[in-house]
Coordinates of C-alpha atoms in Angstrom, one line a residue:
Chain A
X9 CA 31.8 56.6 -15.1
X10 CA 28.3 54.9 -15.1
X11 CA 27.8 52.1 -12.6
X12 CA 27.4 48.6 -14.0
X13 CA 24.6 47.1 -11.8
X14 CA 25.3 43.5 -12.8
X15 CA 28.4 43.9 -10.6
X16 CA 27.2 46.6 -8.4
X17 CA 24.2 44.7 -7.0
X18 CA 26.3 41.7 -6.1
X19 CA 29.0 44.1 -4.8
X20 CA 26.6 45.9 -2.4
X21 CA 25.2 42.6 -1.2
X22 CA 28.6 40.9 -0.6
X23 CA 30.0 44.0 1.2
X24 CA 26.8 44.4 3.3
X25 CA 26.6 40.7 4.3
X26 CA 30.3 40.4 5.1
X27 CA 30.3 43.6 7.0
X28 CA 27.2 42.5 8.9
X29 CA 29.0 39.4 10.2
X30 CA 32.1 41.3 11.3
X31 CA 30.1 44.2 12.8
X32 CA 28.0 41.7 14.9
X33 CA 31.2 40.1 16.2
X34 CA 32.7 43.5 17.1
X35 CA 29.5 44.6 18.7
X36 CA 29.6 41.6 21.1
X37 CA 33.0 42.7 22.4
X38 CA 32.0 46.4 22.7
X39 CA 28.8 45.4 24.6
X40 CA 30.8 43.1 27.0
X41 CA 33.4 45.8 27.7
X42 CA 30.8 48.6 28.0
X43 CA 28.7 46.5 30.5
X44 CA 31.6 45.6 32.7
X45 CA 34.0 48.5 32.5
X46 CA 31.9 51.5 31.4
X47 CA 30.6 52.8 28.1
X48 CA 32.8 55.9 27.7
X49 CA 36.1 54.1 27.3
X50 CA 34.5 51.2 25.4
X51 CA 32.9 53.5 22.9
X52 CA 36.0 55.7 22.7
X53 CA 38.1 52.7 21.8
X54 CA 35.7 51.5 19.2
X55 CA 35.3 55.0 17.6
X56 CA 39.1 55.4 17.5
X57 CA 39.3 52.0 15.8
X58 CA 36.7 53.0 13.2
X59 CA 38.7 56.2 12.5
X60 CA 41.9 54.2 12.0
X61 CA 40.0 51.9 9.6
X62 CA 38.5 54.8 7.7
X63 CA 42.0 56.2 7.3
X64 CA 43.4 52.9 6.1
X65 CA 40.5 52.5 3.6
X66 CA 41.0 56.0 2.1
X67 CA 44.8 55.5 1.8
X68 CA 44.6 52.0 0.3
X69 CA 41.6 52.9 -2.0
X70 CA 43.6 55.9 -3.2
X71 CA 46.7 53.8 -4.0
X72 CA 44.8 50.8 -5.4
X73 CA 42.9 52.8 -8.0
X74 CA 46.2 53.9 -9.5
X75 CA 47.7 50.4 -10.0
X76 CA 47.5 48.9 -13.6
X77 CA 44.3 46.8 -13.7
X78 CA 45.2 43.4 -15.2
X79 CA 47.9 42.3 -12.8
X80 CA 46.0 43.9 -10.0
X81 CA 42.8 41.9 -10.8
X82 CA 44.9 38.7 -10.6
X83 CA 46.4 39.5 -7.2
X84 CA 43.1 40.7 -5.8
X85 CA 41.3 37.6 -7.3
X86 CA 43.9 35.3 -5.6
X87 CA 43.5 37.0 -2.3
X88 CA 39.7 37.0 -2.5
X89 CA 39.8 33.3 -3.3
X90 CA 42.1 32.5 -0.3
X91 CA 39.9 34.6 1.9
X92 CA 36.5 33.6 0.5
X93 CA 37.2 29.9 0.1
X94 CA 38.4 29.8 3.8
X95 CA 35.0 31.3 4.8
X96 CA 33.1 29.0 2.6
X97 CA 34.9 25.9 3.8
X98 CA 34.3 26.8 7.4
X99 CA 30.6 27.6 6.7
X100 CA 30.1 24.2 5.0
X101 CA 31.8 22.4 7.9
X102 CA 29.8 24.3 10.5
X103 CA 26.5 23.6 8.6
X104 CA 27.4 19.9 8.6
X105 CA 28.2 19.9 12.3
X106 CA 31.8 19.1 11.8
X107 CA 32.8 22.4 13.4
X108 CA 31.0 24.1 16.2
X109 CA 28.7 27.1 15.4
X110 CA 29.8 30.6 16.4
X111 CA 28.0 31.5 19.6
X112 CA 27.8 35.2 20.3
X113 CA 26.1 34.7 23.7
X114 CA 28.9 32.4 24.9
X115 CA 31.6 34.8 23.6
X116 CA 29.8 37.7 25.4
X117 CA 29.8 35.8 28.7
X118 CA 33.5 34.8 28.2
X119 CA 34.5 38.3 27.5
X120 CA 32.6 39.7 30.5
X121 CA 34.2 37.1 32.8
X122 CA 37.7 37.8 31.6
X123 CA 37.2 41.6 32.0
X124 CA 35.8 41.2 35.6
X125 CA 38.9 39.2 36.5
X126 CA 41.0 42.3 35.6
X127 CA 39.5 44.2 38.6
X128 CA 37.4 47.4 38.7
X129 CA 37.7 50.1 36.0
X130 CA 39.6 53.2 36.9
X131 CA 38.0 56.6 36.8
X132 CA 38.6 58.6 33.6
X133 CA 39.7 56.7 30.5
X134 CA 40.0 53.0 31.3
X135 CA 43.0 51.8 29.2
X136 CA 41.9 48.2 29.2
X137 CA 38.4 48.9 28.0
X138 CA 39.8 51.3 25.3
X139 CA 42.4 48.8 24.2
X140 CA 40.0 45.8 24.0
X141 CA 37.4 47.6 22.0
X142 CA 40.0 49.3 19.8
X143 CA 41.6 46.0 19.0
X144 CA 38.3 44.2 18.4
X145 CA 37.0 46.9 16.1
X146 CA 40.3 47.1 14.1
X147 CA 40.6 43.3 13.8
X148 CA 37.0 42.8 12.6
X149 CA 37.2 46.0 10.6
X150 CA 40.3 45.0 8.7
X151 CA 38.4 42.1 7.2
X152 CA 35.7 44.5 6.1
X153 CA 38.2 46.9 4.6
X154 CA 39.8 44.0 2.7
X155 CA 36.5 42.8 1.4
X156 CA 35.3 46.2 0.3
X157 CA 38.6 47.0 -1.4
X158 CA 39.0 43.6 -3.0
X159 CA 35.5 43.2 -4.4
X160 CA 35.3 46.9 -5.3
X161 CA 38.8 47.4 -6.6
X162 CA 38.5 45.1 -9.6
X163 CA 36.8 48.1 -11.2
X164 CA 37.2 51.6 -9.8
X165 CA 33.4 52.3 -10.2
X166 CA 32.6 49.5 -7.8
X167 CA 34.4 50.9 -4.7
X168 CA 31.5 53.2 -3.9
X169 CA 28.8 50.5 -4.0
X170 CA 31.0 48.2 -1.9
X171 CA 31.6 51.1 0.6
X172 CA 27.9 51.8 0.8
X173 CA 27.1 48.1 1.5
X174 CA 29.6 48.1 4.4
X175 CA 28.4 51.4 5.8
X176 CA 24.7 50.2 5.7
X177 CA 25.7 47.1 7.7
X178 CA 27.6 49.2 10.3
X179 CA 24.7 51.5 10.7
X180 CA 22.2 48.6 11.0
X181 CA 24.3 46.8 13.7
X182 CA 24.9 50.1 15.6
X183 CA 21.1 50.8 15.6
X184 CA 20.3 47.2 16.7
X185 CA 23.0 47.4 19.4
X186 CA 21.5 50.6 20.7
X187 CA 18.0 49.1 20.6
X188 CA 18.6 45.7 22.3
X189 CA 21.8 46.2 24.3
X190 CA 22.5 42.5 23.9
X191 CA 24.7 40.5 21.5
X192 CA 22.9 39.8 18.3
X193 CA 22.8 36.1 18.9
X194 CA 19.8 35.5 16.6
X195 CA 21.7 36.7 13.5
X196 CA 22.1 33.5 11.5
X197 CA 25.8 34.0 11.3
X198 CA 26.7 30.8 9.5
X199 CA 24.1 31.3 6.9
X200 CA 25.5 34.8 6.3
X201 CA 29.0 33.4 6.2
X202 CA 27.9 30.8 3.7
X203 CA 26.3 33.5 1.5
X204 CA 29.3 35.8 1.8
X205 CA 31.8 32.9 1.1
X206 CA 29.8 32.0 -2.1
X207 CA 29.9 35.7 -3.3
X208 CA 33.6 36.2 -2.4
X209 CA 34.5 33.0 -4.2
X210 CA 32.5 34.1 -7.3
X211 CA 34.2 37.5 -7.3
X212 CA 37.6 36.0 -6.7
X213 CA 37.3 33.5 -9.5
X214 CA 35.9 36.2 -11.8
X215 CA 38.7 38.7 -11.1
X216 CA 41.4 36.0 -11.3
X217 CA 40.1 34.9 -14.7
X218 CA 40.0 38.5 -15.9
X219 CA 43.5 39.1 -14.6
X220 CA 44.7 36.0 -16.5
X221 CA 43.2 37.5 -19.6
X222 CA 40.5 34.8 -20.0
X223 CA 37.1 35.6 -21.5
X224 CA 34.2 34.5 -19.3
X225 CA 31.3 32.9 -21.2
X226 CA 28.4 35.3 -20.9
X227 CA 30.8 38.1 -19.9
X228 CA 29.5 39.9 -16.8
X229 CA 26.6 37.4 -16.5
X230 CA 29.1 34.7 -15.6
X231 CA 29.3 36.3 -12.1
X232 CA 25.9 35.1 -11.0
X233 CA 26.6 31.8 -12.7
X234 CA 29.8 31.4 -10.7
X235 CA 28.0 32.3 -7.5
X236 CA 25.3 29.7 -8.4
X237 CA 28.0 27.1 -9.0
X238 CA 29.7 27.7 -5.7
X239 CA 26.4 27.7 -3.9
X240 CA 25.1 24.4 -5.4
X241 CA 28.4 22.6 -4.9
X242 CA 28.7 23.9 -1.3
X243 CA 25.1 23.0 -0.4
X244 CA 25.6 19.5 -1.8
X245 CA 28.8 19.1 0.3
X246 CA 26.9 19.6 3.6
X247 CA 25.1 16.3 3.8
X248 CA 28.2 14.5 2.4
X249 CA 30.3 16.0 5.2
X250 CA 27.7 15.1 7.8
X251 CA 27.6 11.5 6.7
X252 CA 31.4 11.3 6.6
X253 CA 31.7 12.8 10.1
X254 CA 29.1 10.4 11.4
X255 CA 31.0 7.4 10.0
X256 CA 34.3 8.8 11.4
X257 CA 32.7 9.2 14.8
X258 CA 31.5 5.6 14.9
X259 CA 34.9 4.1 13.7
X260 CA 36.9 4.2 17.0
X261 CA 34.0 2.3 18.8
X262 CA 34.4 -0.7 16.6
Chain B
X1 CA 57.4 43.9 18.5
X2 CA 54.7 41.8 20.0
X3 CA 52.0 44.0 18.5
X4 CA 53.6 43.7 15.1
X5 CA 53.8 39.9 15.4
X6 CA 50.2 39.7 16.5
X7 CA 49.1 41.9 13.6
X8 CA 51.0 39.8 11.1
X9 CA 49.6 36.6 12.5
X10 CA 46.1 38.0 12.3
X11 CA 46.7 39.1 8.7
X12 CA 48.1 35.7 7.8
X13 CA 45.1 34.1 9.4
X14 CA 42.7 36.1 7.2
X15 CA 43.9 34.1 4.2
X16 CA 45.4 30.8 5.5
X17 CA 43.7 28.5 8.0
X18 CA 44.5 25.1 6.4
X19 CA 47.9 25.3 4.8
X20 CA 47.3 22.5 2.4
X21 CA 44.0 24.1 1.2
X22 CA 45.6 27.5 0.7
X23 CA 48.6 25.9 -1.1
X24 CA 46.2 24.0 -3.4
X25 CA 44.4 27.2 -4.3
X26 CA 47.6 29.1 -5.1
X27 CA 49.1 26.2 -7.1
X28 CA 45.9 25.8 -9.1
X29 CA 45.8 29.5 -9.9
X30 CA 49.4 29.4 -11.1
X31 CA 48.7 26.3 -13.2
X32 CA 45.6 27.9 -14.6
X33 CA 47.4 31.1 -15.5
X34 CA 50.6 29.5 -17.0
X35 CA 49.6 26.1 -18.3
X36 CA 46.0 26.4 -19.5
X37 CA 46.9 28.8 -22.4
X38 CA 49.5 26.2 -23.6
X39 CA 46.6 23.7 -24.2
X40 CA 45.0 26.1 -26.6
X41 CA 41.4 25.2 -25.6
X42 CA 40.0 28.6 -26.2
X43 CA 39.7 31.4 -23.7
X44 CA 36.1 30.6 -22.6
X45 CA 37.2 27.0 -21.8
X46 CA 40.2 28.3 -19.8
X47 CA 37.9 30.3 -17.5
X48 CA 35.5 27.4 -17.1
X49 CA 38.4 25.1 -16.2
X50 CA 39.7 27.6 -13.7
X51 CA 36.4 27.7 -11.9
X52 CA 36.0 23.9 -12.0
X53 CA 39.4 23.4 -10.4
X54 CA 38.6 25.7 -7.6
X55 CA 35.3 23.9 -6.9
X56 CA 37.2 20.6 -6.9
X57 CA 39.6 22.0 -4.3
X58 CA 36.8 23.1 -2.1
X59 CA 35.0 19.7 -2.3
X60 CA 38.2 17.8 -1.6
X61 CA 39.1 20.0 1.4
X62 CA 35.7 19.8 3.1
X63 CA 35.4 16.1 2.6
X64 CA 38.9 15.5 3.9
X65 CA 38.2 17.6 7.0
X66 CA 34.9 15.8 7.6
X67 CA 36.5 12.4 7.3
X68 CA 39.1 13.2 10.1

């Protein structure tokens, strides 16, 4: 089946950016564990987590492409909206200063402190290091698997572009991690989350509408239109939230 | 058992952070799916109203959170 690049371009971008955010978070934990308890166990835990995720993705992808499309688009659209609108809400509130920004350096220091308090690593496979990196990789990776399957599964031909986007992000973060050996604190995480939230909301709305049997004005071109709508509204919300938060902060002093 | 509970909590947390917000999204999707066709506005309008409702839910939620 030929790939429709109106969708595939946005699919690759959404999967790449979302995976980038999650991979950066997982890398912070792997680096903290590796630096405090040894690289062998840390990398073994992470690699096992990646294998588990790959298995999960292959299994789910296989099952999902066999489910009837219309009802499935509605369910996937609803889940994408719950997931994407949660991300977008948080990104808006962080951009407005209502919620604190995600700080990879602080998380890195906290993880290292917590791991040091557990005592020295044992020779051979360190179970704690293995468990921590396995858990972190799986938890962050499950979000990637969900995003890839959800944005790709609305049409079977989009699963490959979505998977490629996620794989590119993983390879980029691994390469950067190997090169700098520090948490990637300079990655503008909230800007990425903002962009991903916008794209996921656009995809979720589009799939939900398709699943309900509604015709989108402009057909496939409504997808960039939806993304533009979510982007403009979210950006406009930031200064409004900032003002409201400032007013709220002053009120108790009166 | 603890592991399963943690996994389910994490899974739930992927989709629901603010219960009221998540509920509003689900209720709006149900309304848009079941009630909009009864209004016979035309299928293009239904899609546009679906999107507008979701944008309104987002705006209400962030403004409410910023206010408190």
